[in-house]
Coordinates of C-alpha atoms and ligand atoms in Angstrom, one line a residue:
X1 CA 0.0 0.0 0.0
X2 CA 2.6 2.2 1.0
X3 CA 4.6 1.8 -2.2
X4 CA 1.2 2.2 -4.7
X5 CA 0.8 5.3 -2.1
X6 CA 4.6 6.6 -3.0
X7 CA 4.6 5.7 -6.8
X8 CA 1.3 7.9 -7.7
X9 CA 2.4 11.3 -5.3
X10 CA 6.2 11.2 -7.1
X11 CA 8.9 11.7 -5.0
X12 CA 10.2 14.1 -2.5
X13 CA 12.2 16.2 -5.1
X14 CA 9.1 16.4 -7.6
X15 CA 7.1 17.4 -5.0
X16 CA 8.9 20.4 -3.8
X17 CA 9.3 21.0 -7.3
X18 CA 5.6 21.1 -7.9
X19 CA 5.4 23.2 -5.1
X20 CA 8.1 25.6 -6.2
X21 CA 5.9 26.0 -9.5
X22 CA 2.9 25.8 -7.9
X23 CA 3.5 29.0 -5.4
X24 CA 5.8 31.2 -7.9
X25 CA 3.2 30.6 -10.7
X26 CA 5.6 29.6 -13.4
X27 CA 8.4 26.9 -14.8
X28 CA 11.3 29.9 -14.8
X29 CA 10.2 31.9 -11.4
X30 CA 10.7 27.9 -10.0
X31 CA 13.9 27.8 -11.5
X32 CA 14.9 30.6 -10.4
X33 CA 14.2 29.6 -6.7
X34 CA 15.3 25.8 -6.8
X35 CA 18.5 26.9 -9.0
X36 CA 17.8 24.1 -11.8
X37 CA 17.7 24.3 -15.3
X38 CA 13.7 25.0 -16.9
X39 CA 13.5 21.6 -19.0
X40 CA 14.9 20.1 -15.3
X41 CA 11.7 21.7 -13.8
X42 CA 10.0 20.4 -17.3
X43 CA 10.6 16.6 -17.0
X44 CA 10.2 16.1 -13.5
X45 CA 6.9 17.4 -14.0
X46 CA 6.2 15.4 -16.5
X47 CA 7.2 12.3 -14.5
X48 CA 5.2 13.2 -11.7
X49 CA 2.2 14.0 -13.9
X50 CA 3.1 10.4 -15.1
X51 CA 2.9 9.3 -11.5
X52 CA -0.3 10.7 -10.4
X53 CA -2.0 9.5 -13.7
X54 CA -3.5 12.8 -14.1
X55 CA -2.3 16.2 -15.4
X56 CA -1.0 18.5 -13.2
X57 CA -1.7 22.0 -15.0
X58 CA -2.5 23.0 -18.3
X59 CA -0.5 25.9 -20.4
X60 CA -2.8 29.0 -21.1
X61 CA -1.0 31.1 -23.4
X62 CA 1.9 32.1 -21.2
X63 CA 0.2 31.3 -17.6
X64 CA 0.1 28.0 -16.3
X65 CA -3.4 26.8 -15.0
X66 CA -3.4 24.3 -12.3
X67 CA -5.9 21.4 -12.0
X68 CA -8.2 19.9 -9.3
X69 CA -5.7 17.1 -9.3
X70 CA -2.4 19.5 -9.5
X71 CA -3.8 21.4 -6.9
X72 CA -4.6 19.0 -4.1
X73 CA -0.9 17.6 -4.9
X74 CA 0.4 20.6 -4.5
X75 CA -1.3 21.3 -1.0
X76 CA -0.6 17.9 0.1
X77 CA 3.0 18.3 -0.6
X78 CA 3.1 21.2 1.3
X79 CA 1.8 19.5 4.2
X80 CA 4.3 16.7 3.5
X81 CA 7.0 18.6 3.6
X82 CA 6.4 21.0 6.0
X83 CA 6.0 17.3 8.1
X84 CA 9.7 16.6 7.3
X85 CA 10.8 20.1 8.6
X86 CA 9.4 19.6 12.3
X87 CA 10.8 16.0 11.8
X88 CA 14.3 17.0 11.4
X89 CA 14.1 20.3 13.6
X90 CA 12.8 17.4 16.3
X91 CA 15.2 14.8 15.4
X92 CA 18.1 17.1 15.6
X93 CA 17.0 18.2 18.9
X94 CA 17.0 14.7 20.1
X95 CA 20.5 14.1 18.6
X96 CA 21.5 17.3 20.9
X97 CA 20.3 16.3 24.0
X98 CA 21.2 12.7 23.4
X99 CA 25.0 13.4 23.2
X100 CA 25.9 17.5 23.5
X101 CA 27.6 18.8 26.5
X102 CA 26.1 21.6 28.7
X103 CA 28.6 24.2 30.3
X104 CA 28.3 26.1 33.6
X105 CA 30.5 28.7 35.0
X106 CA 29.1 29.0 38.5
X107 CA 30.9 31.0 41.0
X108 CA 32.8 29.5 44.2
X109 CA 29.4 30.3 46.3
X110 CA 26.8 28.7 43.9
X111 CA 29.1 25.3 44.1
X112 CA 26.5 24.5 47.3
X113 CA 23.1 23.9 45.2
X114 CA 24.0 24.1 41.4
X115 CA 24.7 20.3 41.7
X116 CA 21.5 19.1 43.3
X117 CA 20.1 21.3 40.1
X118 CA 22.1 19.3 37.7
X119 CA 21.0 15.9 39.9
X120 CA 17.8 15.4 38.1
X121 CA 18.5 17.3 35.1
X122 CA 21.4 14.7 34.1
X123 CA 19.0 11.9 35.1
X124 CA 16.3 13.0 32.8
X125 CA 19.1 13.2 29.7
X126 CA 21.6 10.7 30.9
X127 CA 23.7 11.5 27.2
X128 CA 24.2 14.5 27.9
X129 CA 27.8 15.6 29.4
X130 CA 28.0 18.5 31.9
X131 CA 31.1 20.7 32.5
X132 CA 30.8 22.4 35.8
X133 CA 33.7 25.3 36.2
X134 CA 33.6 26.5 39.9
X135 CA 36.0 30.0 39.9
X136 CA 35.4 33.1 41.5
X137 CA 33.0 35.6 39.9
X138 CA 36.1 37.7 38.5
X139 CA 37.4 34.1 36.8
X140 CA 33.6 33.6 35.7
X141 CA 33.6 36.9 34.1
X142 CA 37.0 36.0 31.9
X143 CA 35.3 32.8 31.3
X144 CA 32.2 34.6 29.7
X145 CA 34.4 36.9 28.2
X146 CA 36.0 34.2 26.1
X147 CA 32.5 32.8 25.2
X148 CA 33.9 29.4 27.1
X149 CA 30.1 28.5 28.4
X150 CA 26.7 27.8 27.9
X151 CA 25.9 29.7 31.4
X152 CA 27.5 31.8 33.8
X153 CA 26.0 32.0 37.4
X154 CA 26.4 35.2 39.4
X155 CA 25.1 36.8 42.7
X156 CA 25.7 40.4 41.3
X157 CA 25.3 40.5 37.3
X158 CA 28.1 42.4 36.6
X159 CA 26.7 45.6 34.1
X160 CA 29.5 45.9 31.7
X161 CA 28.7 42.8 30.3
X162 CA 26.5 41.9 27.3
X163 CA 24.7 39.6 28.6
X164 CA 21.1 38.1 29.3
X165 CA 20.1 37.4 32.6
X166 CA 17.7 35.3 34.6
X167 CA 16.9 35.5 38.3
X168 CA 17.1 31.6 40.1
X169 CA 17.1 32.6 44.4
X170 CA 18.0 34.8 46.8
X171 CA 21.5 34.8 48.0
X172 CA 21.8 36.3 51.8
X173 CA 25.5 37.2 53.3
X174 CA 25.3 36.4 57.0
X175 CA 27.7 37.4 59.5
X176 CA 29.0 34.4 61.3
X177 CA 31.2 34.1 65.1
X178 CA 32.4 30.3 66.7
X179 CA 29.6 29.1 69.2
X180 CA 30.6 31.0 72.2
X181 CA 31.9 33.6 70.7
X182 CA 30.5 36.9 73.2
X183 CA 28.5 38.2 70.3
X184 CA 26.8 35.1 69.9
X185 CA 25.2 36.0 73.4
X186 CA 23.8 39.5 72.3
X187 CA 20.0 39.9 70.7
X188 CA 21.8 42.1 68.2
X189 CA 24.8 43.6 67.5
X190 CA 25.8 47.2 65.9
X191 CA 27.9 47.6 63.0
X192 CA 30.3 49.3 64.7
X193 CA 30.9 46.6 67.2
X194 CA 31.2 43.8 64.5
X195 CA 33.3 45.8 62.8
X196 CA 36.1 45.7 66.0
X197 CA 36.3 42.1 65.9
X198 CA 39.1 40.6 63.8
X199 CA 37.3 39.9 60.2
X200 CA 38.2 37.1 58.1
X201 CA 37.7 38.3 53.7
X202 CA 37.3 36.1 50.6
X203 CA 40.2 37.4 47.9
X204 CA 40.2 40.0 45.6
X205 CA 37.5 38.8 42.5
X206 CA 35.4 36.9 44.6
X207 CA 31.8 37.8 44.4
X208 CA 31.3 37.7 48.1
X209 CA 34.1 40.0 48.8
X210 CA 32.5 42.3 46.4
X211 CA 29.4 42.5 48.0
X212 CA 30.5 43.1 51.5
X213 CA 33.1 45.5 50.6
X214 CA 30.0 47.6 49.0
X215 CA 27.7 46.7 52.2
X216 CA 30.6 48.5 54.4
X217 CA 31.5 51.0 51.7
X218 CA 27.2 52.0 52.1
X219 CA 27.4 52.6 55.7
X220 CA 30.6 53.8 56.3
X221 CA 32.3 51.4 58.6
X222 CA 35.7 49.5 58.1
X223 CA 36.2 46.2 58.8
X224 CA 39.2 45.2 60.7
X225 CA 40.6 42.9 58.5
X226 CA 42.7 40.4 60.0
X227 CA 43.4 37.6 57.2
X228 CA 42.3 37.2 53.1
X229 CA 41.4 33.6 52.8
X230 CA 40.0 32.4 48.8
X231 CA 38.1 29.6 49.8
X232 CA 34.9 29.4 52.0
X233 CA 35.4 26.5 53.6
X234 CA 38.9 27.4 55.1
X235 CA 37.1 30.7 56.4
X236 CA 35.0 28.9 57.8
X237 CA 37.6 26.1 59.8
X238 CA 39.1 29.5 60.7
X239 CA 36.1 30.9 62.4
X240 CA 35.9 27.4 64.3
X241 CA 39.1 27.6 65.5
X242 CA 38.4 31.2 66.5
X243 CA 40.4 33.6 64.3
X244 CA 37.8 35.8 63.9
X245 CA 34.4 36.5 62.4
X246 CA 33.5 36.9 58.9
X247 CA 30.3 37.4 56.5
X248 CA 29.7 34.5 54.2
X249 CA 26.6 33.7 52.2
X250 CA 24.2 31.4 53.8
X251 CA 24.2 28.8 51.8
X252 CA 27.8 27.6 52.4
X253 CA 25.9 26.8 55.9
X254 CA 23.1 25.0 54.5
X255 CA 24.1 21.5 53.9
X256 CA 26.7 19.2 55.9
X257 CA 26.4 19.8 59.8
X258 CA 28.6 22.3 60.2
X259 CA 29.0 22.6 64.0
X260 CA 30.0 24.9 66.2
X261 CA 29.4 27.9 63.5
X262 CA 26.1 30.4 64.4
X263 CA 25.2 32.9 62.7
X264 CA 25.1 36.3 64.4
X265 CA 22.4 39.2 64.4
X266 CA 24.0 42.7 63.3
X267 CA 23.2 45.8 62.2
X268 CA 22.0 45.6 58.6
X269 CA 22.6 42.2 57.2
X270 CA 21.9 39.7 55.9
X271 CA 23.2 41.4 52.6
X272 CA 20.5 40.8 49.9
X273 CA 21.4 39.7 46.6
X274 CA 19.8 37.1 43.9
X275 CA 21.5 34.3 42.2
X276 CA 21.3 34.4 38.3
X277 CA 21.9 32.1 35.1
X278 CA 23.2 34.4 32.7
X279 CA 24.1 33.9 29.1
X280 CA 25.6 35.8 26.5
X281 CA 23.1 38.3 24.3
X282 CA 24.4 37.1 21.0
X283 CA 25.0 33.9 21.2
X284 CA 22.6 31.4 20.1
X285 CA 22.0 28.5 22.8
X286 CA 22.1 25.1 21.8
X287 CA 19.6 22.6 21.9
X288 CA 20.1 21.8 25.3
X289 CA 21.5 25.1 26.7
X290 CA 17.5 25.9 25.8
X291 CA 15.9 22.9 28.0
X292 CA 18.4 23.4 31.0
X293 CA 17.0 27.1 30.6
X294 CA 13.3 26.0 30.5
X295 CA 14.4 23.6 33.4
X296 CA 15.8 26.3 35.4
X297 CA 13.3 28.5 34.9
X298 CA 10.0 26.0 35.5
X299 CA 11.1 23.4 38.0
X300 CA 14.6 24.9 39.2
X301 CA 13.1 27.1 41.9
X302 CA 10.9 24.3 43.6
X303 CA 13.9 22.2 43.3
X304 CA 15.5 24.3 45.1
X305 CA 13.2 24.9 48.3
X306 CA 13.2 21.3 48.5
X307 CA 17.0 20.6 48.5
X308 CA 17.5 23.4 50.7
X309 CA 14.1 22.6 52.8
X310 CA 13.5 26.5 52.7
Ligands
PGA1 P1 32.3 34.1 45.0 O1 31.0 34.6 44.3 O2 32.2 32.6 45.3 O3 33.3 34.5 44.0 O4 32.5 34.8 46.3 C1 29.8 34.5 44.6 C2 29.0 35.7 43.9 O5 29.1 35.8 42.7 O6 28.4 36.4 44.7

């Protein structure tokens, strides 16, 4: 059936012929388009009127008048190939999810949830390959400024860049003191009493340093800066073994017990930001830089309150 089907509709080259002639209204306008020779056009039409068992259009002087028949070929074929455009368009987007890689430049701080983002992500498109960079924002921003990833994950979206943007979860900076610590015992503290205790800073380019050299900038206050330290977890062993205080967003407390670590109440924090996947204005995203985006920006967020039980 399907071959008796195939042998009277011609095949797919006649039929975008047929429709090349059929919606330019004449043999050289189609040659024009298709880039084939008129007596090309001329027999392939021919065959296909052959095919069909019918004619397709009769010459009026210099116009071509379709027929019933050459008409409801030439509409089907439309449809047909139209078909085979969504097929490939689908198909390719299969092949991209099935075997591309995805790229993320988070910064240090997004290092805590981005993975229990990528968890079910990776498990609904097990071909896909994920490269996960973890730098600080200022190495993020080089990274975007060599076009090296599909997304870019910031607190702060830095302005100069030319880039799109799309708001994930709040990011709070918390000021934290080893349990014991006197100003763990005080209801709340001012700034200017934080700001005597020895205070422990991310390095220069980090995205947290950033923020809380702006937050002290605003309200004119110093901190007393005792040590630079470019990793949170080592400020955070040196809180516990009590060399001083330091502000650190919260979610580098949010999962492991970290004990011994409490989180003080001062003047003006937490310091209010919102995470962000960002991606470059003129770059095209892939196949499957578009579903993580979809993913992100549908389920990411419920994910989220779940992994971090907010
Ligand atoms: P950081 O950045 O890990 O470089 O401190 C976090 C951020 O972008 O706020």
């Amino acid at each position: 059936m399907a071959s008796r089907l195939h042998a009277h509709i011609g095949t797919f080259r006649q039929l975008e012929i047929l429709l090349a002639v059929y919606e330019t209204g004449s043999i050289k306008a189609a040659s024009e388009k298709l880039f084939l020779t008129q007596p090309t056009i001329s027999m392939q039409l021919k065959k296909l009127t052959e095919a069909i068992g019918l004619p397709i259009y009769q010459q009026i002087g210099r116009k071509l008048k379709f027929t019933d028949a050459g008409i409801v070929t030439a509409q089907t074929a439309k449809q047909i190939l139209q078909s085979c455009e969504n097929l490939d368009m689908q198909l390719s987007n299969l092949k991209g999810l099935s075997s591309g890689t995805l790229r993320i430049a988070s910064a240090t701080t997004a290092k805590y949830f981005i993975p229990h983002l990528l968890g079910p992500f990776c498990q609904r498109y097990p071909g896909i390959d994920i490269q996960f960079t973890v730098a600080n924002r200022q190495t993020v921003i080089e990274r975007f400024e060599q076009s090296l990833d599909d997304f870019y994950v910031f607190s702060y979206v830095p302005e100069h860049l030319d880039l799109q943007a799309t708001e994930f979860m709040p990011n709070d900076l918390v000021a934290i003191a080893k349990a014991g610590h006197p100003l763990t015992q005080e209801q709340s503290v001012s700034l200017e009493r934080f700001c005597q205790e020895d205070f422990l800073i991310r390095e220069q380019g980090s995205g947290t340093r950033y923020s809380t050299e702006s937050f002290f900038r605003q309200q004119g206050c110093q901190p007393n800066i005792k040590m630079t330290i470019a990793s949170n977890e080592a400020i955070i062993h040196s809180v516990l073994s009590g060399l001083g205080v330091s502000i650190l967003s919260a979610h580098t407390l949010a999962f492991g017990e970290i004990y011994g670590v409490e989180v003080l109440t001062v003047e003006g924090l937490p310091i209010q930001s919102n995470w962000s996947f960002s991606w470059a204005k003129n770059q095209q995203l892939s196949p499957i830089a578009k579903v993580f985006l979809d993913y992100v920006e549908h389920e990411g967020k419920e994910m989220m309150h779940k992994a971090l039980a907010l």
